[in-house]
XYZ file of C-alpha atoms in Angstrom:
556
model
C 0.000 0.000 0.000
C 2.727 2.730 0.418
C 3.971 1.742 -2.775
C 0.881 2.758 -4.298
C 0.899 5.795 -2.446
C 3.591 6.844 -3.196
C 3.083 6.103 -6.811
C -0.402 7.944 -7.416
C 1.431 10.862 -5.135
C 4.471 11.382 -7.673
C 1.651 10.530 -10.897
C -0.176 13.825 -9.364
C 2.823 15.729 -9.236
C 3.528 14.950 -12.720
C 0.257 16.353 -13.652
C -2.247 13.292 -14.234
C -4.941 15.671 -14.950
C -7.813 15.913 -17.167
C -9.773 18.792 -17.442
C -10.426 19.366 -21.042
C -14.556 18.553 -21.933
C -14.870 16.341 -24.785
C -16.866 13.345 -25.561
C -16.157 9.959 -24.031
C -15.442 7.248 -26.926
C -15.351 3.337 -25.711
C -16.594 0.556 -26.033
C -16.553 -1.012 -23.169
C -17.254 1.141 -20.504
C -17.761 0.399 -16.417
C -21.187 -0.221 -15.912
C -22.347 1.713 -12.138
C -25.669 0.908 -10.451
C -27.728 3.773 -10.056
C -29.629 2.505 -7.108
C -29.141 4.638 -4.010
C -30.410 2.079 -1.744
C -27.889 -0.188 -2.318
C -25.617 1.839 -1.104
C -27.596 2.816 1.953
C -28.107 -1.349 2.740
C -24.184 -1.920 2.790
C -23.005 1.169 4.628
C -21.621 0.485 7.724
C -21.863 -3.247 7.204
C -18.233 -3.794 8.677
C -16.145 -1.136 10.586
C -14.099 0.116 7.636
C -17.244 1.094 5.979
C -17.135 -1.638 2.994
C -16.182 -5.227 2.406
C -14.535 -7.553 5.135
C -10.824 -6.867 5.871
C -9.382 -10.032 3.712
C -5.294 -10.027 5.032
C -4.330 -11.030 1.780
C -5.677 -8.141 0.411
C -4.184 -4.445 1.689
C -7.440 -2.742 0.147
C -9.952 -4.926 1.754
C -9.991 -2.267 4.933
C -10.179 1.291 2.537
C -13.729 1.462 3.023
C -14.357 1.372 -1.154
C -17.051 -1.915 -1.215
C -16.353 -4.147 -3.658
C -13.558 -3.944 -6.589
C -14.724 -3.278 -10.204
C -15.309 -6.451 -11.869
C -13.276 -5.511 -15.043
C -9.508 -4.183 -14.841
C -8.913 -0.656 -15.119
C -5.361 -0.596 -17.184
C -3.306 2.211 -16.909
C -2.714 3.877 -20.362
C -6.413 3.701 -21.256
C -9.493 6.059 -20.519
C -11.652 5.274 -18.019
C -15.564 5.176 -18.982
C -18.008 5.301 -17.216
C -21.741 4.518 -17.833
C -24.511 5.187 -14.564
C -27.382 3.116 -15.555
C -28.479 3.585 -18.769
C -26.868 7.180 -19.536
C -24.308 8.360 -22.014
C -20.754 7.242 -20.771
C -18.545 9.757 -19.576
C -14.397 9.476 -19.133
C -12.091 10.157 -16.219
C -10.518 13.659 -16.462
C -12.503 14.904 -19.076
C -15.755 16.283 -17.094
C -16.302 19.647 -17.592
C -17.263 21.730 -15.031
C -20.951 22.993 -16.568
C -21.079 19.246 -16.666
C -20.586 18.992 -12.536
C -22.683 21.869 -11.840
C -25.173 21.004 -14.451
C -25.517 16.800 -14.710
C -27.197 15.822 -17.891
C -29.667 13.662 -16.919
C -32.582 14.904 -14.587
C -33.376 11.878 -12.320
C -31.918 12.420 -8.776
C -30.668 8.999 -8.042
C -28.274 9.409 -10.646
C -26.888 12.506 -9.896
C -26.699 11.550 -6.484
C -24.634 8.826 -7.833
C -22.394 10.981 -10.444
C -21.967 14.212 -8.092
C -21.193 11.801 -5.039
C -18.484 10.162 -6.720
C -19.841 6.898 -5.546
C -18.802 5.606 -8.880
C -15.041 5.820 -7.946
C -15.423 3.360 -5.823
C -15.223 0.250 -7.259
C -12.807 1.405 -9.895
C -10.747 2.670 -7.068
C -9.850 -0.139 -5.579
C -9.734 -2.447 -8.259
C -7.035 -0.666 -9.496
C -5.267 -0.981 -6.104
C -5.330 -4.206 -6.470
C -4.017 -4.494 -9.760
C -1.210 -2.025 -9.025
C -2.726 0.509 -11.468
C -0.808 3.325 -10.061
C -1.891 5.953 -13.225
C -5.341 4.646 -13.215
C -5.623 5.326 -9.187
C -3.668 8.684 -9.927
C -6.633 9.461 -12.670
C -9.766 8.922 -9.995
C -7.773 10.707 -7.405
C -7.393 13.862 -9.188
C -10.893 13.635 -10.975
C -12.446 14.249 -7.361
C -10.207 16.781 -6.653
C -10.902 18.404 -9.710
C -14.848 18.321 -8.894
C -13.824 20.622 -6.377
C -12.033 23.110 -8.059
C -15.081 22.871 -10.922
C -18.154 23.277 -8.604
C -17.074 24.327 -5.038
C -19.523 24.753 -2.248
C -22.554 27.518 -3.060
C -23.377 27.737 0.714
C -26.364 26.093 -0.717
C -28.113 22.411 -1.841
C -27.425 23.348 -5.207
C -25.056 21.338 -7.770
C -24.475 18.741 -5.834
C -24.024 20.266 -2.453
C -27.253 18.745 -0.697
C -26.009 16.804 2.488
C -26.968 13.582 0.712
C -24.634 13.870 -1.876
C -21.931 15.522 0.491
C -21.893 12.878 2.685
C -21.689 10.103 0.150
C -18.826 12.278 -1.935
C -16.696 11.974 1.942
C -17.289 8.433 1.875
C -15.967 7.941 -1.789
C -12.812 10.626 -0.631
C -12.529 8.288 2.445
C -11.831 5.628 -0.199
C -9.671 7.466 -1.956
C -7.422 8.813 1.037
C -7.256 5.339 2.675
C -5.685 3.979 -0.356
C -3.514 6.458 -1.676
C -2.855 9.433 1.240
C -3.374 11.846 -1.269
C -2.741 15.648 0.129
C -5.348 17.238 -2.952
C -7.938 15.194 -1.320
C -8.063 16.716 1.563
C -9.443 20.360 1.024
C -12.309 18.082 -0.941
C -12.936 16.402 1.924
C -12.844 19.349 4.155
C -15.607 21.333 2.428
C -17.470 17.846 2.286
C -17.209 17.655 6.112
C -18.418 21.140 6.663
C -22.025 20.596 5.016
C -21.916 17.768 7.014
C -20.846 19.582 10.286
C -23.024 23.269 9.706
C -27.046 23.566 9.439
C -27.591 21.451 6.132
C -26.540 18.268 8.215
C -29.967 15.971 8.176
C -30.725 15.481 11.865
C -31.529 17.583 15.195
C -31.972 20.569 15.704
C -32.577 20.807 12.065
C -34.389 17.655 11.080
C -35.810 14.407 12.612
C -33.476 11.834 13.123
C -33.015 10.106 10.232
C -30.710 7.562 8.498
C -28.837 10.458 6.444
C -27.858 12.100 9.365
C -26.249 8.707 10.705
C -24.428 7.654 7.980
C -23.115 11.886 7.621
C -21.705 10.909 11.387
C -20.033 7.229 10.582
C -18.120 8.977 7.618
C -17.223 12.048 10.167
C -15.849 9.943 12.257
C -13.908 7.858 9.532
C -12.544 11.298 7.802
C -11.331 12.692 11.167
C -9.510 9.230 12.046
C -8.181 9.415 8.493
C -7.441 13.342 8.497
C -6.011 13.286 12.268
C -9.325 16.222 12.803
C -10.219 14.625 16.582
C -13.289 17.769 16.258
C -14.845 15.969 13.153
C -15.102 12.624 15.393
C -16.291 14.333 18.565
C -19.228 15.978 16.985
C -20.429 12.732 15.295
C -20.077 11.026 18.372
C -21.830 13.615 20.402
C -24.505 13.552 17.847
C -24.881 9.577 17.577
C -25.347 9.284 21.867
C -28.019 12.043 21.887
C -30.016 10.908 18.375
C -29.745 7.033 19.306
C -33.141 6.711 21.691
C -34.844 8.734 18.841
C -34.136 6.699 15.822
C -36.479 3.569 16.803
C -39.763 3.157 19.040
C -39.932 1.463 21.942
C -41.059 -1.881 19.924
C -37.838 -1.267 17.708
C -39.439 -0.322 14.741
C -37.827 2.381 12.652
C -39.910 5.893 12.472
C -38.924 5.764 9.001
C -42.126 4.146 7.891
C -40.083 1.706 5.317
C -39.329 -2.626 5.952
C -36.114 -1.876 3.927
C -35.006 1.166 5.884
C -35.588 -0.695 8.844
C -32.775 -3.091 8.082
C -30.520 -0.485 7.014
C -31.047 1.345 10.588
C -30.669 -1.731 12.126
C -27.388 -2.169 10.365
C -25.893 1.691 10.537
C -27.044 2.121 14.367
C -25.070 -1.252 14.773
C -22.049 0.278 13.359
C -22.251 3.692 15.264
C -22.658 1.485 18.316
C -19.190 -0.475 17.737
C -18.193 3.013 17.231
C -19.319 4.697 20.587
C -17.638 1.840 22.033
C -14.417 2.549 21.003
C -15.105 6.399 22.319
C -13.942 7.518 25.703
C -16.584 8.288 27.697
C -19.376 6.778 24.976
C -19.404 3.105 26.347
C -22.764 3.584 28.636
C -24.175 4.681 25.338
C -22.904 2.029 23.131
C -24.513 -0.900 25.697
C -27.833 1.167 25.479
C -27.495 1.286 21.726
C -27.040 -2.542 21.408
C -29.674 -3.172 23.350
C -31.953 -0.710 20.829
C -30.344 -2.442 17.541
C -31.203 -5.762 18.853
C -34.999 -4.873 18.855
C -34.785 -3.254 15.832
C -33.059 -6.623 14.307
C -36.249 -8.347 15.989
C -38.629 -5.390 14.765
C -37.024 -6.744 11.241
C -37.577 -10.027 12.066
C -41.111 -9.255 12.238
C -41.236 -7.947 8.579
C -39.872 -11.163 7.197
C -42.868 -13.014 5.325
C -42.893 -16.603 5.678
C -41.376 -16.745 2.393
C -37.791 -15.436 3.813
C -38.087 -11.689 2.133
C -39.517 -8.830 3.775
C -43.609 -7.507 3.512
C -42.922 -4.475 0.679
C -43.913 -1.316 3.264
C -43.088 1.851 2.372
C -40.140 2.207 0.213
C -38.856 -1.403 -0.353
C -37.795 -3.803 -2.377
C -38.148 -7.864 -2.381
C -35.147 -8.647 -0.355
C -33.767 -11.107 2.278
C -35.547 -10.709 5.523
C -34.268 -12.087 8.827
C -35.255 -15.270 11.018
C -35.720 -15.491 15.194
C -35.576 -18.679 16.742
C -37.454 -18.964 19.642
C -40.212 -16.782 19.310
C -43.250 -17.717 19.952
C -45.573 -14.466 19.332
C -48.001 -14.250 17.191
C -48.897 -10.113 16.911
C -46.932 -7.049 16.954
C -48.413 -4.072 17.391
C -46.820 -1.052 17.844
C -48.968 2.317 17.945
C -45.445 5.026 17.918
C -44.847 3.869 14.267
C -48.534 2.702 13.232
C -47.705 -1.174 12.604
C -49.470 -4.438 13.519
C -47.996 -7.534 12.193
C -49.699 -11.150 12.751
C -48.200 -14.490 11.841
C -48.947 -18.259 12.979
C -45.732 -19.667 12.596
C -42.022 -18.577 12.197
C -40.853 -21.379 10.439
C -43.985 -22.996 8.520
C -43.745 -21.105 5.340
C -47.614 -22.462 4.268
C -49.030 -20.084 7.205
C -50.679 -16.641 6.943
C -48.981 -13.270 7.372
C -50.239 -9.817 7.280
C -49.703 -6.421 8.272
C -51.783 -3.198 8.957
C -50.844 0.254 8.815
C -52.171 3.115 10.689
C -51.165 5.746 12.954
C -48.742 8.991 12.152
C -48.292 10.916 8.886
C -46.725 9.765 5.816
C -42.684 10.800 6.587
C -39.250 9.489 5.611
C -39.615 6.674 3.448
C -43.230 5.903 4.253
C -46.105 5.840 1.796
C -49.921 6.343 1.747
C -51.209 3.176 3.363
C -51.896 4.580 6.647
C -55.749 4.453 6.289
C -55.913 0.617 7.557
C -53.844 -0.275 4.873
C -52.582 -4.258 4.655
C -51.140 -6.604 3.307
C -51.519 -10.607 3.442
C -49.584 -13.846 2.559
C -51.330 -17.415 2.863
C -50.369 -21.042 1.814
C -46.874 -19.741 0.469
C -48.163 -17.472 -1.871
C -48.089 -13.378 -1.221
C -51.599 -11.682 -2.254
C -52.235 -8.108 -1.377
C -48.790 -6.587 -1.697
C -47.199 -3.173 -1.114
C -46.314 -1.333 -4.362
C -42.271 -1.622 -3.592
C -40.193 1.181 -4.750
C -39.304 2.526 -7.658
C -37.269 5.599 -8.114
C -36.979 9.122 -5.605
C -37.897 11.465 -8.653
C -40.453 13.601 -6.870
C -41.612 14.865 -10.400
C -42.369 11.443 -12.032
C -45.729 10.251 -12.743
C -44.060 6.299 -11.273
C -43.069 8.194 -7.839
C -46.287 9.516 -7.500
C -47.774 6.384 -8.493
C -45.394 4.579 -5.879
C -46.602 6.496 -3.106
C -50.042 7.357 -3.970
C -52.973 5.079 -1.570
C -53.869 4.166 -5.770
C -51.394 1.405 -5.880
C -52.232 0.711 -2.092
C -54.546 -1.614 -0.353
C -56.876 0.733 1.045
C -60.229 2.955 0.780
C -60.460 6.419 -0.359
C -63.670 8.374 -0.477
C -65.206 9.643 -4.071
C -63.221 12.759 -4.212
C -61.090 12.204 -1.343
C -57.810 13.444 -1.082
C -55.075 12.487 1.698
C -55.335 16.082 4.759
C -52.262 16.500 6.177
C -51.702 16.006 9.608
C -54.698 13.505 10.043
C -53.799 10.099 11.975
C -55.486 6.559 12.309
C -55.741 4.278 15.526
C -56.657 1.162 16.545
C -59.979 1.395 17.847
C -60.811 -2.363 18.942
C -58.556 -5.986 18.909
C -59.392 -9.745 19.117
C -56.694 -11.884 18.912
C -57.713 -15.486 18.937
C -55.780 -19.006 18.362
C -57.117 -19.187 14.764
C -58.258 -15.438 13.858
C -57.207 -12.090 14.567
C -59.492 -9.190 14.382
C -58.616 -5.209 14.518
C -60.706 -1.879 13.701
C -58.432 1.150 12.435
C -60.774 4.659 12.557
C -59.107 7.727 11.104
C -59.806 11.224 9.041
C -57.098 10.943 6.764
C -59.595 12.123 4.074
C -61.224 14.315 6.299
C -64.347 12.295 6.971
C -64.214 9.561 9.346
C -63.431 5.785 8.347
C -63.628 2.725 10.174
C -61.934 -0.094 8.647
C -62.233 -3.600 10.238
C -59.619 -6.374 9.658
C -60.313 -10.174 10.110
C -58.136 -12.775 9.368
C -58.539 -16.332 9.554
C -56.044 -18.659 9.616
C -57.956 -22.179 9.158
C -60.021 -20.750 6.530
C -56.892 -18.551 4.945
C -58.971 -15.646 4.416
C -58.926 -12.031 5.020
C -61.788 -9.861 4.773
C -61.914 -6.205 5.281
C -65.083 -3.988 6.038
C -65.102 -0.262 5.165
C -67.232 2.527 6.265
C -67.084 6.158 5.007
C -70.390 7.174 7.502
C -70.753 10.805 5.679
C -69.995 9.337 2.213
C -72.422 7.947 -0.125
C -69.887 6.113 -2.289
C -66.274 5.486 -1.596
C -64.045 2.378 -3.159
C -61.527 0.247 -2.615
C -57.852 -0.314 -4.289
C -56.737 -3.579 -4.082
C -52.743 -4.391 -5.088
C -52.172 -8.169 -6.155
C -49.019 -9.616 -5.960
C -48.152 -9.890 -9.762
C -47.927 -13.916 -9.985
C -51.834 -13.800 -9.739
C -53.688 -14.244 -13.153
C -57.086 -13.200 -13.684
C -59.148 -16.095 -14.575
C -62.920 -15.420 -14.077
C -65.062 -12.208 -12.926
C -65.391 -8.685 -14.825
C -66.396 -5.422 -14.164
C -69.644 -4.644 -12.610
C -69.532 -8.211 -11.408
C -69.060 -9.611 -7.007
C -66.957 -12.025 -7.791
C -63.491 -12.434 -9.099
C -61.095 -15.250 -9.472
C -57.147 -15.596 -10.500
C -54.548 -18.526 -10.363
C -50.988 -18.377 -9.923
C -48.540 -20.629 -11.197
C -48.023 -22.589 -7.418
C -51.643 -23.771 -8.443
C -53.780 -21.741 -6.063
C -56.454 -20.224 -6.640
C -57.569 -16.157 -4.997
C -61.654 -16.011 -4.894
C -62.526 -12.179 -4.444
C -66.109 -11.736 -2.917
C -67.907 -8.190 -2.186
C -70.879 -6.984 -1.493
C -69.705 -3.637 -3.204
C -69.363 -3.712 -7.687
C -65.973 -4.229 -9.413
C -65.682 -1.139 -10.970
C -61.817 -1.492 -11.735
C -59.423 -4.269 -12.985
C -56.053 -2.503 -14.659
C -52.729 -4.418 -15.098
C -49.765 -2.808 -16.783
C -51.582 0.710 -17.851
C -49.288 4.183 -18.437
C -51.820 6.527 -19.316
C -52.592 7.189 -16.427
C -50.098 4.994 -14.338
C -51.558 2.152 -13.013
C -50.971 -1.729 -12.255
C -47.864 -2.062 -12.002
C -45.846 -3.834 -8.925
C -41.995 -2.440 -8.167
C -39.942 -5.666 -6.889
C -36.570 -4.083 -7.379
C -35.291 -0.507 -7.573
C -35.872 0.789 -11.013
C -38.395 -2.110 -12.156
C -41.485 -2.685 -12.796
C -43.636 -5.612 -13.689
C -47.403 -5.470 -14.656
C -49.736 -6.223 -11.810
C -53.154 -6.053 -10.975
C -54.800 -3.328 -9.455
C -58.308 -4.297 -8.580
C -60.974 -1.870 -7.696
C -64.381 -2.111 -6.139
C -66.939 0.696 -5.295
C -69.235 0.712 -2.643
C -73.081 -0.199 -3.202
C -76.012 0.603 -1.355
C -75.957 2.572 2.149
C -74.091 -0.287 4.248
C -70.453 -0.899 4.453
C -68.564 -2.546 1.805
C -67.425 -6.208 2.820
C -64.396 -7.616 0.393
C -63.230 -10.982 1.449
C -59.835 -12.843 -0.098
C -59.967 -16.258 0.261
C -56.988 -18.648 -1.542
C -57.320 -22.341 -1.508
């Protein structure tokens, strides 16, 4: 490793700089992930911030993830694609370019202006003893600073999101080369971090940005010798800790995925209030908070071994706990009930009900009694998963909207702000569990009653709008269900999957809806993983008559 210091230090004294804007021309270039989320779920995964320290391997403990798959040779331009944009090369980003990204969609400029794309690439050419290469990346983030310094602003890239993932990426950087032009980069990187746009109190709710700003504090200021850096984060981590879950260990962040990467990061900031004088009272109090927030998670793991889509989520690998013998969780801070029969028998039911607090975070609009439900090994009503963070696309708002939600909105309604649901009534029994949610999230009160069987695997859900003449129902299949039997207009609806079961839908309301895979307007489509979609079924029934409106799922 001090070879390769030393090596990318005397390359950047020679001048291994590109500056001049022209088009990038290969044909092979490296391929970057665009998803955000992925780097949220690994952060903070292992004390240097990345992959496993390997002995045989020097770079293993830099903090940079995983190595490129493909070499990066010294001698030849490195390209760069993000998803499915132009490519761009190494050294030849111009600074309109930096202050100016040309593509729209956040995630990837969160991904180009944070330099996570480095990287990879970084350390892959540590490894390969790619000195010039190294020497290339190096000096391409220090040029981004020189090209689009800090506006005192969130503009060009200078949101704390972006700052704090650009300091982990110069982390990367500094732990494998020692570079002395990456460190007034890293400086004005730390100060967003450190003054007023820093994501967390007094100037925000706690929230997972503002934890993983303080984990790459604290690496910087070990890495920098800046002991000020380290204090703050560690200050910041004690006080925010007791905030960051409920006292059930759920995550206020309203999400299944996010609760596993909270889990994880408040993990790592406990290891690292361990190691701080004076923190280790705080650090056996945080343990104790991760562990019920790794139980919390536990809870959100179907009986298929992923975790129930809530909020913004994708289908990924859930978490077990042996020896647990509950059946609900309910948990009124966060607005979450969860009921299961079994935490091994993956034929059982599962579902989950939202209520409670405002939409915040990563949350979407399913507070209104909202569920979802798994029986025989097969899921059924399913949360729409997540999609992108563009707050300007028609799929975000589609994403988050109660639309692709299973819930029931009055003719006309429209989500109030500020309005909250509770439980109003519970019956837990051996073979069924029974709740009543009552809220004015559409400013007219709502009772919605849940009952689940578990001999009968059934769920049926009542809804009441008592100052509404007509109000319907969204339903959001899981997209393995095909329609075979029922129309519009009709009570009763029927679809297969290709396990062989069959879903009978019964109302006493009218199908008035059944849309799989439409764009104009957006609608039935399902989001298993970050930036897909697959076509779904969004059912839809309208209320009839002056009662409530009974819809029962029953799967055999």
């Amino acid at each position: 490793m001090r070879t390769v210091r030393a090596l990318v230090t005397a390359a950047m004294a020679t001048g291994v700089m590109f500056v001049d804007p022209v088009s990038a021309r290969a044909d092979d270039p490296h391929v970057m992930p665009i998803d955000p989320a992925a780097y949220d779920g690994s952060v903070a995964a292992e004390p240097t911030f990345g992959a496993s320290a390997d002995p045989g391997d020097p770079t293993a403990t830099a903090g940079c993830g995983a190595a490129a798959p493909d070499p990066v040779p010294d001698g030849a331009p490195i390209v760069v694609r993000i998803g499915g944009a132009a490519p761009f090369t190494v050294g030849r980003i111009s600074a309109a370019t930096w202050k100016n990204p040309p593509v729209a969609d956040p995630s990837w400029r969160l991904t180009f202006q944070g330099l996570m794309w480095m990287k990879s690439l970084a350390r892959r050419a540590a490894q390969d003893g790619q000195q010039q290469s190294l020497a290339a990346l190096v000096a391409q983030a220090a040029q981004f600073h020189r090209a689009d310094p800090d506006p005192r602003t969130n503009a060009a890239g200078w949101d704390e999101g972006t700052a704090l993932r650009r300091l982990e990426t110069e982390n990367c950087l500094y732990s494998l080369t020692r570079a002395a032009a990456l460190i007034p980069g890293m400086s004005a990187d730390a100060a967003v971090l450190l003054g007023k746009r820093y994501y967390g109190p007094p100037y925000a709710p706690v929230h997972n940005h503002g934890l993983m700003a303080n984990l790459r504090l604290v690496r910087a200021g070990d890495l920098l010798g800046r002991p000020a850096w380290k204090s703050t984060a560690v200050k910041r981590m004690t006080a925010e800790a007791p905030l960051a879950f409920s006292r059930a260990g759920l995550s206020f962040e309203q999400s299944s995925g996010y609760q596993g990467v909270n889990a994880n990061m408040w993990g790592q900031a406990a290891e690292v209030l361990a190691a701080s004088p004076g923190a280790g009272a705080a650090a056996a109090t945080l343990r104790k908070v991760v562990a019920k927030a790794w139980t919390a998670f536990a809870w959100e793991t179907e009986p298929d071994g992923n975790i129930v889509q809530i909020g913004d989520s994708e289908e990924s690998a859930g978490r077990s706990v042996p020896r647990n013998w509950a059946r609900t969780l309910r948990d009124d801070q966060t607005g979450t009930i969860v009921g299961r029969w079994s935490w091994s028998d993956r034929q059982t039911s599962y579902y989950t009900v939202r209520y409670g607090p405002p939409r915040r975070a990563h949350g979407q609009e399913d507070r209104a009694g909202g569920v979802t439900w798994s029986t025989l090994g097969s899921r059924v009503l399913v949360g729409p998963g997540k999609y992108n963070y563009d707050k300007n696309s028609p799929w975000n708002a589609y994403m988050i909207s109660p639309l692709s939600h299973n819930v029931a909105i009055p003719n006309g309604g429209a989500v109030k702000s500020g309005r909250t649901a509770k439980v109003k009534t519970a019956l837990v029994q051996s073979s069924a569990h029974a709740w009543t949610i009552v809220d004015d999230i559409y400013n007219t009160p709502h009772t919605r009653n849940v009952n689940v069987s578990r001999d009968a695997h059934r769920m049926r859900v009542t809804d009441l709008f008592s100052r509404s003449t007509l109000w319907r129902q969204h339903w959001h299949l899981d997209p393995g269900w095909r329609l075979t039997s029922g129309k519009v207009g009709g009570t009763t609806v029927t679809f297969t999957n290709s396990a062989g079961r069959r879903l009978t839908v019964t109302t006493t309301g009218r199908v008035s809806g059944m849309v799989k895979g439409q764009t104009r307007p957006i609608n039935g489509w399902h989001f298993a993983k970050f930036g897909s979609r697959v076509k779904a079924t969004d059912l839809v029934i309208r209320s009839y008559g002056r009662g409530a409106t009974v819809t029962t799922f029953t799967v055999r």
